Coordinates of C-alpha atoms in Angstrom, one line a residue:
Chain A
M114 CA -0.2 0.2 -0.5
N115 CA 1.2 3.7 -0.9
K116 CA 1.9 5.3 2.1
R117 CA 2.1 8.7 0.6
T118 CA -1.5 9.0 0.9
F119 CA -1.3 8.4 5.0
W120 CA 1.1 11.1 5.0
V121 CA -1.7 13.3 3.2
I122 CA -4.2 12.7 5.7
V123 CA -1.7 13.4 8.5
R124 CA -0.8 16.5 7.3
K125 CA -4.0 17.6 6.4
E126 CA -4.9 16.8 9.9
V127 CA -1.8 18.6 11.8
A128 CA -3.3 21.8 9.8
D129 CA -6.7 21.3 10.6
Y130 CA -5.5 21.3 14.3
L131 CA -3.3 24.4 14.0
H132 CA -5.8 26.3 11.9
S133 CA -8.7 25.7 15.0
W134 CA -9.7 27.5 18.0
R135 CA -9.7 24.9 20.2
F136 CA -5.8 24.1 19.9
F137 CA -5.7 27.5 20.7
I138 CA -7.4 27.2 23.9
L139 CA -5.6 24.7 24.7
V140 CA -2.7 25.5 24.6
G141 CA -3.5 28.8 26.1
I142 CA -4.6 27.2 28.9
I143 CA -1.1 25.1 29.6
M144 CA 1.1 27.6 28.9
L145 CA -0.4 30.0 31.3
T146 CA -0.8 27.0 33.9
C147 CA 2.7 26.0 33.0
L148 CA 4.6 29.9 33.4
G149 CA 2.2 30.0 36.8
S150 CA 3.9 26.9 38.1
L151 CA 7.3 28.2 37.2
Y152 CA 7.1 31.4 38.6
T153 CA 6.2 29.7 41.9
A154 CA 9.1 27.3 41.5
L155 CA 10.9 29.8 40.9
S156 CA 10.1 31.5 44.6
A157 CA 10.2 28.4 46.1
I158 CA 13.8 27.4 44.8
S159 CA 15.1 30.8 45.2
S160 CA 14.0 30.5 49.1
S161 CA 15.4 27.2 49.8
A162 CA 18.5 28.0 48.6
A163 CA 19.0 30.7 50.2
A164 CA 18.3 28.6 53.4
A165 CA 22.2 27.6 53.2
D166 CA 21.2 23.9 52.1
A167 CA 23.8 24.8 49.5
R168 CA 24.4 21.0 48.6
I169 CA 20.2 20.1 46.9
E170 CA 21.1 17.7 44.4
F171 CA 19.2 17.6 41.9
L172 CA 18.0 21.1 42.2
F173 CA 17.0 21.6 38.2
L174 CA 14.5 18.8 38.8
R175 CA 12.9 20.9 41.4
L176 CA 11.7 23.5 39.0
F177 CA 9.0 20.9 38.2
T178 CA 8.0 19.6 41.2
V179 CA 8.2 22.6 43.5
S180 CA 5.5 24.8 44.3
N181 CA 4.9 27.5 47.0
G182 CA 1.7 26.2 47.9
T183 CA 0.0 28.8 46.1
V184 CA -0.2 27.4 42.5
P185 CA 0.4 23.6 42.1
S186 CA 4.3 22.4 40.8
F187 CA 4.7 21.8 36.9
L188 CA 4.1 18.1 37.3
S189 CA 0.9 18.7 38.8
F190 CA -0.6 20.1 36.7
I191 CA 0.7 18.0 33.6
T192 CA -1.2 15.0 35.4
F193 CA -4.1 16.9 35.7
L194 CA -4.7 19.2 32.2
G195 CA -3.4 16.4 30.0
P196 CA -6.0 14.2 29.7
L197 CA -7.9 17.2 28.9
L198 CA -5.7 17.9 26.0
G199 CA -5.9 14.2 25.1
I200 CA -10.2 14.4 25.1
G201 CA -10.0 17.9 23.6
L202 CA -8.5 16.7 20.3
G203 CA -9.9 13.3 20.3
F204 CA -13.4 13.2 20.9
D205 CA -14.6 14.6 17.6
A206 CA -12.0 12.4 15.5
I207 CA -14.1 10.5 13.6
N208 CA -17.8 11.8 14.5
S209 CA -17.7 14.8 12.9
E210 CA -16.2 13.3 9.8
R211 CA -18.8 11.3 9.8
N212 CA -21.7 14.0 10.5
K213 CA -19.9 16.8 8.1
G214 CA -20.0 13.8 5.6
T215 CA -16.3 13.8 4.9
L216 CA -15.6 10.8 5.9
S217 CA -17.7 8.5 3.1
R218 CA -16.0 11.6 0.9
I219 CA -12.3 9.8 2.0
L220 CA -13.5 6.4 1.8
A221 CA -14.6 7.1 -1.8
Q222 CA -11.1 7.6 -2.5
P223 CA -8.5 4.2 -2.9
V224 CA -7.1 5.0 0.6
P225 CA -7.7 2.0 2.8
R226 CA -9.6 2.4 6.0
D227 CA -7.1 2.5 9.0
Y228 CA -5.0 5.0 7.5
V229 CA -8.1 7.4 8.5
I230 CA -8.1 6.4 12.0
N231 CA -4.3 5.8 12.3
A232 CA -3.4 9.5 10.8
K233 CA -5.9 11.3 13.1
F234 CA -3.9 9.3 16.2
V235 CA -0.6 10.2 14.9
A236 CA -1.4 13.9 13.6
A237 CA -3.1 14.5 17.1
L238 CA 0.6 13.1 19.0
A239 CA 2.8 14.2 16.8
V240 CA 0.9 18.3 17.6
I241 CA 0.5 17.2 21.4
G242 CA 4.5 15.8 21.1
T243 CA 5.7 19.0 19.6
L244 CA 4.1 21.3 22.3
F245 CA 5.5 19.3 25.5
L246 CA 8.9 19.4 23.8
A247 CA 8.5 23.0 23.0
L248 CA 7.0 23.4 26.5
G249 CA 9.4 21.7 28.9
L250 CA 12.5 23.3 26.7
L251 CA 10.7 26.7 27.6
V252 CA 10.7 25.3 31.2
M253 CA 14.2 24.5 30.8
G254 CA 15.4 27.5 29.0
L255 CA 13.7 29.9 31.2
G256 CA 15.3 28.0 34.3
I257 CA 18.8 28.3 33.4
I258 CA 17.8 31.7 32.4
V259 CA 16.3 33.0 35.7
T260 CA 18.2 30.9 38.4
G261 CA 21.8 30.5 36.9
I262 CA 21.8 26.8 37.9
E263 CA 23.5 24.1 35.6
L264 CA 21.8 21.9 33.9
S265 CA 23.7 18.5 34.3
F266 CA 23.1 16.2 31.4
E267 CA 21.7 13.4 33.5
E268 CA 19.0 16.0 34.7
F269 CA 18.3 16.8 30.9
L270 CA 17.9 13.0 29.8
R271 CA 15.1 13.4 32.8
I272 CA 12.9 16.2 32.1
I273 CA 13.5 14.7 28.4
S274 CA 12.2 11.3 29.2
Y275 CA 9.4 12.5 31.8
L276 CA 7.8 14.7 28.9
L277 CA 7.7 11.6 26.7
M278 CA 5.9 9.3 29.6
S279 CA 3.5 12.9 29.7
L280 CA 3.2 11.9 26.1
V281 CA 2.6 8.7 26.5
Y282 CA 0.1 9.6 29.4
V283 CA -1.9 12.5 27.4
A284 CA -1.9 9.5 24.4
F285 CA -3.8 7.1 26.7
W286 CA -6.5 10.1 27.0
L287 CA -6.6 10.6 23.5
N288 CA -7.0 6.6 22.5
L289 CA -10.2 6.9 25.2
A290 CA -11.0 10.1 23.1
I291 CA -11.1 8.6 19.3
L292 CA -12.5 5.6 21.5
F293 CA -15.4 7.6 22.3
S294 CA -15.8 9.3 19.2
V295 CA -16.1 6.0 17.5
L296 CA -18.6 4.8 19.4
F297 CA -20.4 8.2 19.9
K298 CA -22.4 10.0 16.9
Q299 CA -22.5 13.1 18.9
P300 CA -19.4 15.0 19.6
A301 CA -20.7 16.2 22.1
T302 CA -21.8 13.2 23.9
A303 CA -17.9 11.5 23.4
A304 CA -16.3 14.9 24.8
L305 CA -19.1 14.5 27.9
A306 CA -17.8 10.6 28.0
G307 CA -14.0 11.4 28.3
I308 CA -14.7 14.6 30.9
A309 CA -16.6 11.7 33.0
V310 CA -13.8 9.2 32.7
W311 CA -11.6 11.9 33.7
L312 CA -13.0 13.6 36.4
F313 CA -14.3 9.8 37.7
F314 CA -10.5 8.9 37.9
S315 CA -9.2 12.1 39.2
V316 CA -11.5 13.1 41.8
F317 CA -13.9 10.1 42.4
Y318 CA -10.8 7.2 42.0
N319 CA -9.3 8.0 45.4
M320 CA -12.6 8.0 47.2
I321 CA -13.8 5.3 46.4
V322 CA -10.8 3.3 47.0
E323 CA -10.4 5.1 50.7
L324 CA -13.8 3.7 51.4
L325 CA -13.0 0.6 50.1
G326 CA -9.9 0.4 52.0
N327 CA -11.5 1.2 55.6
A328 CA -14.2 -1.6 54.4
L329 CA -11.1 -3.7 54.2
A330 CA -8.4 -2.1 56.6
P331 CA -7.5 -5.4 58.9
S332 CA -8.9 -6.0 62.5
E333 CA -5.8 -7.3 64.1
V334 CA -2.4 -5.2 63.3
T335 CA 0.5 -7.7 62.5
L336 CA 3.2 -6.6 60.4
E337 CA 1.9 -9.5 57.8
S338 CA -1.8 -8.3 57.7
L339 CA -0.5 -5.0 57.0
L340 CA 1.5 -5.6 53.9
N341 CA -1.5 -7.5 52.5
Y342 CA -3.4 -4.8 53.0
E343 CA -1.3 -2.3 51.6
S344 CA -0.5 -4.2 48.5
I345 CA -4.4 -4.9 48.0
M346 CA -4.5 -1.0 47.9
M347 CA -1.7 -0.7 45.8
F348 CA -3.3 -2.6 43.7
L349 CA -6.5 -1.2 43.1
M350 CA -4.9 2.6 43.1
R351 CA -3.1 1.6 40.2
L352 CA -5.7 0.7 37.9
S353 CA -6.0 4.3 37.5
P354 CA -3.8 5.6 35.4
S355 CA -3.0 8.8 36.6
Y356 CA -1.6 7.1 39.6
L357 CA 0.8 5.1 37.1
F358 CA 1.6 7.9 35.4
G359 CA 2.5 10.0 38.8
E360 CA 4.7 6.9 39.8
V361 CA 6.3 6.9 37.0
T362 CA 7.3 10.9 37.1
T363 CA 7.9 10.5 40.9
T364 CA 11.2 8.0 40.1
L365 CA 12.3 9.9 37.3
L366 CA 12.2 13.2 38.5
Y367 CA 12.9 12.5 41.8
P368 CA 15.8 10.4 41.9
T369 CA 15.8 9.4 45.4
V370 CA 13.4 7.3 45.3
N371 CA 14.3 3.8 45.1
T372 CA 11.1 2.2 45.4
L373 CA 7.7 2.0 44.3
G374 CA 6.8 -0.6 46.1
S375 CA 5.7 -0.9 50.1
S376 CA 6.1 2.7 51.4
I377 CA 5.9 0.6 55.0
L378 CA 9.1 -1.5 54.2
A379 CA 10.7 1.7 51.9
S380 CA 10.4 3.6 55.5
Q381 CA 12.8 1.5 57.2
N382 CA 15.3 1.8 54.9
E383 CA 18.0 1.8 57.3
M384 CA 17.0 -1.9 58.3
F385 CA 17.7 -3.1 54.9
M386 CA 20.5 -1.4 54.8
I387 CA 19.4 0.7 51.4
P388 CA 21.2 3.7 50.8
D389 CA 19.9 6.8 51.0
T390 CA 21.6 8.2 48.0
P391 CA 19.9 9.1 44.5
L392 CA 19.8 6.4 41.6
S393 CA 20.9 6.5 39.0
F394 CA 18.8 7.7 35.6
L395 CA 18.8 3.8 33.9
Q396 CA 18.3 2.7 37.7
S397 CA 15.1 4.9 38.0
L398 CA 13.7 4.0 34.7
L399 CA 14.1 0.9 35.4
V400 CA 12.1 1.3 38.8
S401 CA 9.2 2.8 36.5
W402 CA 9.4 0.1 33.7
P403 CA 6.0 -2.1 34.9
Q404 CA 4.4 1.2 35.4
L405 CA 5.7 2.2 31.9
T406 CA 4.6 -0.9 30.3
A407 CA 0.9 -0.8 31.6
M408 CA 0.5 2.5 30.5
I409 CA 1.5 2.0 27.3
A410 CA -0.5 -1.8 27.5
A411 CA -3.5 0.9 28.2
T412 CA -3.0 3.0 25.5
L413 CA -2.7 0.1 23.2
I414 CA -5.8 -1.4 24.0
C415 CA -7.9 1.8 23.5
F416 CA -6.5 2.2 20.1
A417 CA -7.0 -1.5 19.2
I418 CA -11.0 -1.4 20.8
S419 CA -11.6 2.2 18.4
Y420 CA -9.7 0.2 15.5
Y421 CA -11.7 -2.9 15.4
I422 CA -14.9 -1.4 16.0
F423 CA -14.4 1.8 13.3
M424 CA -12.9 -1.4 10.4
R425 CA -16.4 -2.9 11.0
Q426 CA -18.4 0.4 10.7
E427 CA -20.5 1.0 8.1
I428 CA -19.9 4.3 6.4
R429 CA -22.8 6.1 5.2
S430 CA -23.3 9.9 4.0
R431 CA -23.9 11.6 7.2
S432 CA -24.9 8.5 9.7
Chain B
M239 CA -26.8 5.0 -26.8
V240 CA -23.3 5.3 -27.3
G241 CA -21.9 2.3 -25.5
T242 CA -22.2 -1.4 -26.7
M243 CA -23.6 -4.5 -25.4
E244 CA -20.8 -5.9 -25.6
D245 CA -18.6 -3.8 -22.8
P246 CA -19.9 -4.4 -19.7
V247 CA -18.4 -2.5 -17.1
I248 CA -20.6 -3.2 -13.6
T249 CA -22.1 -6.5 -13.4
L250 CA -24.2 -7.4 -10.4
S251 CA -25.1 -10.7 -9.9
G252 CA -27.0 -12.0 -7.3
L253 CA -25.8 -9.1 -5.1
T254 CA -28.3 -9.5 -1.3
K255 CA -27.6 -7.5 1.4
R256 CA -29.2 -8.7 4.6
Y257 CA -29.3 -6.4 8.1
G258 CA -31.0 -9.1 10.7
E259 CA -34.0 -9.7 9.5
L260 CA -34.1 -7.1 7.2
V261 CA -33.7 -7.9 3.1
A262 CA -32.3 -4.0 1.8
V263 CA -31.6 -5.5 -1.2
D264 CA -32.8 -8.8 -3.0
H265 CA -31.0 -10.6 -5.3
L266 CA -30.2 -7.9 -8.0
S267 CA -28.9 -8.6 -11.5
L268 CA -27.8 -5.7 -13.7
T269 CA -25.2 -5.1 -16.5
I270 CA -24.3 -1.6 -17.5
N271 CA -22.4 -0.9 -20.3
R272 CA -19.5 1.7 -21.1
G273 CA -20.4 5.4 -21.9
E274 CA -24.0 4.3 -20.8
I275 CA -26.2 6.7 -18.3
F276 CA -27.8 4.2 -16.1
G277 CA -30.5 5.6 -13.7
L278 CA -31.5 3.2 -11.0
L279 CA -35.2 4.8 -9.5
G280 CA -37.0 3.8 -6.6
P281 CA -38.2 5.1 -4.1
N282 CA -36.1 6.4 -0.8
G283 CA -35.6 3.2 1.5
A284 CA -35.2 0.7 -1.9
G285 CA -32.0 -0.1 -1.2
K286 CA -30.2 2.1 -3.9
S287 CA -27.3 3.6 -1.6
T288 CA -27.0 0.0 0.1
T289 CA -26.2 -1.3 -3.9
I290 CA -24.1 1.8 -4.3
L291 CA -21.8 1.1 -1.1
M292 CA -21.6 -2.6 -2.3
M293 CA -20.3 -1.5 -6.2
L294 CA -17.6 1.0 -3.9
G295 CA -16.8 -2.2 -1.5
L296 CA -18.1 -0.1 1.1
S297 CA -20.0 -2.4 2.7
E298 CA -20.2 -6.5 2.6
P299 CA -22.9 -8.5 0.4
S300 CA -24.5 -11.0 2.5
E301 CA -24.7 -12.9 -0.8
G302 CA -24.2 -12.9 -4.8
T303 CA -20.9 -10.8 -6.2
A304 CA -20.3 -7.3 -8.1
N305 CA -17.7 -6.9 -10.8
V306 CA -16.9 -3.0 -11.3
C307 CA -13.9 -2.2 -13.9
G308 CA -13.1 -5.7 -14.1
V309 CA -12.9 -5.9 -10.1
N310 CA -14.4 -7.6 -7.6
P311 CA -14.8 -4.8 -4.9
T312 CA -15.6 -6.7 -2.0
R313 CA -12.0 -8.4 -2.2
E314 CA -10.2 -4.7 -3.8
P315 CA -11.9 -2.1 -2.7
I316 CA -8.7 -0.2 -3.0
L317 CA -8.6 -0.6 -6.3
V318 CA -12.3 -0.3 -7.6
K319 CA -12.2 3.4 -5.5
R320 CA -9.4 4.3 -7.8
K321 CA -11.0 3.8 -11.2
V322 CA -14.8 4.6 -9.9
G323 CA -15.7 8.0 -8.8
Y324 CA -18.9 8.4 -5.8
L325 CA -20.6 11.2 -4.8
A326 CA -22.9 10.7 -2.0
D327 CA -26.1 11.7 -1.4
D328 CA -25.1 14.2 0.9
V329 CA -21.7 14.9 0.2
G330 CA -19.4 17.1 3.1
F331 CA -16.4 19.0 2.4
Y332 CA -14.1 20.8 4.7
E333 CA -16.0 23.9 5.7
D334 CA -13.1 25.8 6.5
M335 CA -11.0 25.1 2.9
N336 CA -12.2 26.8 -0.5
A337 CA -13.0 24.6 -3.2
V338 CA -9.2 24.3 -4.5
E339 CA -8.3 23.4 -1.5
N340 CA -10.9 20.3 -0.9
L341 CA -10.4 19.4 -4.7
M342 CA -6.3 19.2 -3.7
F343 CA -6.9 16.5 -0.6
T344 CA -8.9 14.4 -3.3
A345 CA -6.4 14.4 -5.7
R346 CA -3.6 14.2 -3.3
L347 CA -5.6 11.2 -1.9
N348 CA -5.5 9.7 -5.4
L349 CA -1.5 10.3 -5.6
I350 CA -2.0 12.6 -8.2
P351 CA 1.4 15.3 -8.7
D352 CA 0.4 18.5 -7.1
D353 CA 0.9 20.9 -10.3
E354 CA -1.2 18.5 -12.2
A355 CA -4.1 18.7 -10.0
R356 CA -4.0 22.4 -9.6
K357 CA -4.4 22.7 -13.7
E358 CA -7.0 19.8 -13.5
A359 CA -8.9 21.7 -10.9
D360 CA -8.9 24.7 -12.0
R361 CA -10.3 23.0 -15.2
L362 CA -13.3 20.8 -13.5
L363 CA -14.1 24.0 -11.6
E364 CA -14.8 25.5 -14.8
Q365 CA -16.5 23.3 -16.1
V366 CA -18.8 23.2 -13.2
G367 CA -19.5 27.2 -13.2
L368 CA -17.5 27.8 -9.6
S369 CA -14.5 29.7 -11.2
E370 CA -15.9 32.9 -9.7
A371 CA -16.3 31.2 -6.4
K372 CA -13.5 29.0 -5.9
H373 CA -11.4 30.8 -3.1
K374 CA -14.0 31.1 -1.3
K375 CA -14.8 28.4 1.9
V376 CA -16.8 26.0 1.1
G377 CA -18.7 26.7 4.4
T378 CA -20.2 29.7 2.5
Y379 CA -21.4 27.5 -0.9
S380 CA -25.2 26.7 -1.5
R381 CA -26.6 23.3 -2.0
G382 CA -26.4 23.4 -5.5
M383 CA -22.7 24.7 -5.6
R384 CA -21.6 21.8 -3.2
Q385 CA -24.0 19.7 -5.6
R386 CA -21.5 20.6 -8.7
L387 CA -18.4 20.9 -6.8
G388 CA -19.1 17.4 -5.4
L389 CA -19.2 16.6 -9.4
A390 CA -15.7 18.0 -9.9
D391 CA -14.0 16.7 -6.9
V392 CA -15.2 12.9 -8.4
L393 CA -14.2 14.0 -11.8
I394 CA -11.1 15.1 -10.6
K395 CA -9.5 11.4 -10.5
R396 CA -10.1 10.5 -13.8
P397 CA -12.7 8.0 -13.2
E398 CA -13.8 4.9 -15.8
V399 CA -17.5 4.8 -13.9
I400 CA -18.8 7.7 -11.5
I401 CA -21.5 6.6 -9.5
L402 CA -24.1 9.3 -7.8
D403 CA -25.9 8.9 -5.5
E404 CA -29.1 11.1 -5.5
P405 CA -27.3 14.1 -7.0
T406 CA -30.5 16.0 -7.2
L407 CA -31.6 15.9 -3.6
G408 CA -32.3 19.0 -2.2
L409 CA -32.3 21.2 -5.5
D410 CA -34.6 23.5 -7.0
P411 CA -35.9 22.9 -10.8
E412 CA -33.8 24.5 -12.3
G413 CA -31.0 23.8 -10.1
V414 CA -31.7 19.7 -11.1
K415 CA -31.7 21.0 -14.4
E416 CA -28.8 22.5 -14.8
L417 CA -27.2 19.2 -12.6
M418 CA -28.5 17.0 -15.1
Q419 CA -27.6 18.4 -18.6
L420 CA -24.1 19.3 -17.0
I421 CA -23.9 15.1 -15.9
R422 CA -24.5 14.5 -19.6
R423 CA -22.4 16.7 -21.0
L424 CA -19.9 15.8 -18.7
S425 CA -20.2 12.0 -19.1
R426 CA -20.0 12.3 -23.2
Q427 CA -17.5 14.6 -23.4
E428 CA -14.9 12.5 -21.0
G429 CA -16.6 8.9 -22.4
M430 CA -17.2 7.8 -18.6
T431 CA -19.7 5.3 -17.5
V432 CA -22.6 6.8 -15.6
L433 CA -25.1 5.2 -12.6
L434 CA -26.8 7.6 -10.6
S435 CA -29.2 7.1 -8.2
S436 CA -32.6 8.9 -7.4
H437 CA -36.4 8.6 -6.4
Q438 CA -37.5 12.1 -8.7
L439 CA -38.1 9.9 -11.2
H440 CA -38.9 12.6 -14.1
Q441 CA -36.1 14.3 -12.9
V442 CA -33.7 11.7 -14.5
Q443 CA -35.4 10.3 -16.8
E444 CA -34.4 12.7 -19.8
V445 CA -30.4 12.1 -19.1
C446 CA -30.5 8.3 -19.0
D447 CA -30.3 5.5 -21.5
R448 CA -31.4 3.4 -19.6
V449 CA -33.4 3.2 -16.3
G450 CA -34.1 0.6 -13.6
L451 CA -36.9 0.6 -11.4
F452 CA -36.1 -0.1 -8.2
V453 CA -38.4 -1.0 -5.6
K454 CA -38.2 -2.6 -1.8
G455 CA -34.9 -4.5 -2.6
K456 CA -35.6 -5.8 -5.8
L457 CA -35.4 -4.6 -9.1
L458 CA -38.7 -5.0 -10.8
A459 CA -37.7 -3.6 -14.5
Q460 CA -35.4 -2.2 -16.6
G461 CA -35.2 -0.5 -20.3
D462 CA -35.2 3.0 -21.5
V463 CA -38.3 4.9 -19.7
G464 CA -41.4 3.4 -22.4
S465 CA -40.4 0.1 -22.5
L466 CA -40.5 0.3 -18.9
A467 CA -44.5 1.1 -18.8
K468 CA -45.1 -1.8 -21.2
Q469 CA -42.8 -4.3 -19.1
L470 CA -44.3 -3.1 -15.6
F471 CA -48.2 -2.7 -17.1
P472 CA -48.5 -5.3 -20.4
D473 CA -52.2 -4.8 -20.4
E474 CA -52.4 -1.0 -20.1
K475 CA -53.9 1.1 -22.5
V476 CA -52.5 4.0 -24.2
E477 CA -53.8 7.2 -24.9
I478 CA -53.8 8.8 -28.2
R479 CA -54.4 12.8 -28.9
F480 CA -55.2 14.1 -32.1
R481 CA -56.0 16.8 -33.5
L482 CA -57.8 16.7 -37.5
S483 CA -59.3 19.0 -40.0
G484 CA -62.1 18.4 -42.2
S485 CA -62.5 15.0 -40.4
T486 CA -65.7 13.2 -41.4
D487 CA -68.2 10.9 -39.6
E488 CA -66.7 7.9 -41.8
L489 CA -63.1 8.2 -40.5
M490 CA -64.2 8.8 -37.1
N491 CA -65.8 5.4 -37.3
Q492 CA -63.3 4.0 -39.0
I493 CA -61.1 4.4 -36.2
R494 CA -63.5 3.6 -34.0
G495 CA -63.4 0.1 -35.9
L496 CA -59.9 -0.5 -35.5
E497 CA -59.0 -3.5 -33.3
Q498 CA -57.2 -1.8 -31.1
T499 CA -59.3 1.0 -29.9
I500 CA -61.0 1.1 -26.9
D501 CA -62.6 4.2 -27.1
L502 CA -62.8 7.5 -28.8
E503 CA -64.1 11.0 -28.0
F504 CA -63.8 14.0 -28.5
D505 CA -62.2 16.8 -26.3
A506 CA -64.1 19.9 -27.0
K507 CA -62.1 21.9 -24.5
T508 CA -58.4 21.2 -25.7
D509 CA -60.3 20.8 -29.7
E510 CA -58.7 17.1 -29.5
W511 CA -59.7 14.0 -30.4
V512 CA -58.9 11.5 -27.6
M513 CA -58.9 7.4 -27.8
H514 CA -57.9 5.0 -25.8
S515 CA -56.1 1.6 -27.5
H516 CA -54.4 -1.8 -26.0
T517 CA -51.2 -0.5 -28.4
D518 CA -49.8 2.1 -29.8
I519 CA -51.5 2.9 -32.9
T520 CA -50.9 6.1 -33.7
H521 CA -49.4 5.1 -37.5
L522 CA -52.8 3.5 -38.2
V523 CA -54.9 6.6 -37.3
A524 CA -52.4 8.8 -38.8
E525 CA -52.8 6.0 -42.6
L526 CA -56.4 6.6 -41.8
A527 CA -57.0 10.4 -41.9
V528 CA -54.5 10.5 -44.6
K529 CA -56.4 7.7 -46.8
N530 CA -59.6 9.9 -46.2
G531 CA -58.3 13.0 -47.0
A532 CA -58.8 14.9 -43.9
R533 CA -55.6 16.6 -42.3
L534 CA -53.9 15.8 -39.3
L535 CA -53.2 18.6 -37.7
S536 CA -51.3 17.1 -34.6
L537 CA -51.0 13.6 -33.3
K538 CA -49.3 12.5 -29.8
Q539 CA -49.1 9.5 -27.6
H540 CA -49.4 10.1 -24.3
D541 CA -47.1 9.3 -21.8
Y542 CA -49.3 7.3 -20.0
G543 CA -46.6 4.8 -18.3
L544 CA -44.2 7.5 -16.5
D545 CA -47.6 8.8 -14.5
E546 CA -48.7 5.3 -13.7
I547 CA -45.1 4.3 -12.6
Y548 CA -44.7 7.0 -10.6
L549 CA -48.3 6.8 -9.0
R550 CA -47.9 3.1 -8.2
Y551 CA -44.2 2.8 -7.0
F552 CA -43.3 6.6 -5.6
E553 CA -45.8 8.4 -4.2
G554 CA -47.8 5.1 -3.4
G555 CA -47.7 2.7 -0.6
A556 CA -44.4 1.9 -1.8
A557 CA -42.5 4.5 -0.5

């Protein structure tokens, strides 16, 4: 099959995004919040640096994680707004083309049907990827200029891979939105469904797990029952994509985090003779590898379902 | 008729499509020859669009096969779509692009080089009368303009066959006339085979070489409109109206005495004789008039069949 037609569609999709108001609104929100969080991070860093703690390792990474309490950090903003970006770009991918009658026109051309859905995904991902990269570099650049802190190569690697992870995370929500756009004929319904899932995981899921946790709490406190209880709770939390993403980013941006396992055991570092020194980049990546795999798998599952449904749908004009 | 009978471009044999219990298309067999304009006529919901989708490989037949330009569209949809242009009943364009950009996108999907496509787009837009509006966004176009743009969009890939699904839908009578003449002119000019579907019998019958009457998934009759009536209503009477000067009672009796005649009356309002017969005997009437020395001022056979067809299949319970 000729791949050129695929890139023709990708090109058109990217152009569509860049010409749309929606994209500018989303970018506006994210830019503003990032600059806001950068500002608070900078003020927090300078005050802590002034506190004479000269030997703060990986000070630069704090730009992404620290806040002075008024505005959340870059990290928590991306965790919170990333899904919105994915949903915002994907919720009308298929159904709006269908409603406008352009889908049947494209499919009447010599183009394999999967090119359409693949191109939509690739185009949205390319746009988001470029945006994140630009944003990350912008924050790094501003950080260097304002604080004068030197950026080590390892820090750079950690930040870039953090941006890549964010991309995977947003890709998950993007695929979920595309799935809804295949399922629901109305873009508004698809958008609402996407937002509902997002709200569920970012607001209600924690509460539900907490409630369950209260119910499941062991009656007698032994080390074993505590560990058992903790692993159940951890499993439940890890069903949420934002929790997984949180774990991945924590290991990448806090080099001293050396395990994502039991926090009870982790608090007993001295007992296990685990040194409290930062991990190397590769070690950090290894710690979060399972979480990363799970995130990619969730993304692929969403995509596979929408692909399957889309390939089997009958495309009539505007219906 | 331009096409020869020995050169079939579209062959459908026993084509059937079921949606659960509903049989949308019921063992349809049909042959359309090269260079022919074929009208697939039927009321709404007769299965015309479903048939067209199967010819394009956009829908799979439950039974039977289609062959379009020597290709089985179910097996090789991409190849068919390279040779066939399809205009959906409610064609959609990217509203925020202008006419040229929309055509260029289609051309790129068909791998036509840009400079060639630009020339072709200009030429086609000229032909369909959109030269003046070609840099306006399609969102501002009227229904008729969209339909004409749709025609240009279909033609830009230089198809062997064009399939038009309800091309006249939503157009005013003047627009219909223009569009039909445009279709006829373009198909003759480019030597293309045209299959068009419509539920408006009167509007399309004049440009079609042949029509097929398609009701409830079945092809009831095919041929030119005259023979269609004969096939459908073999017992129907023919109405003949003529005006004479110097008529005699003798002549009238002779006409009345013809074997085929059912009745003969004088219509004072139009100053015409109106007769009904079992078959078309206009030539016998003329012969008798001349033999009796009367002057035949006008003689016409009323097109009975078309109205009958329309009443029985299109407006009545079948629709």
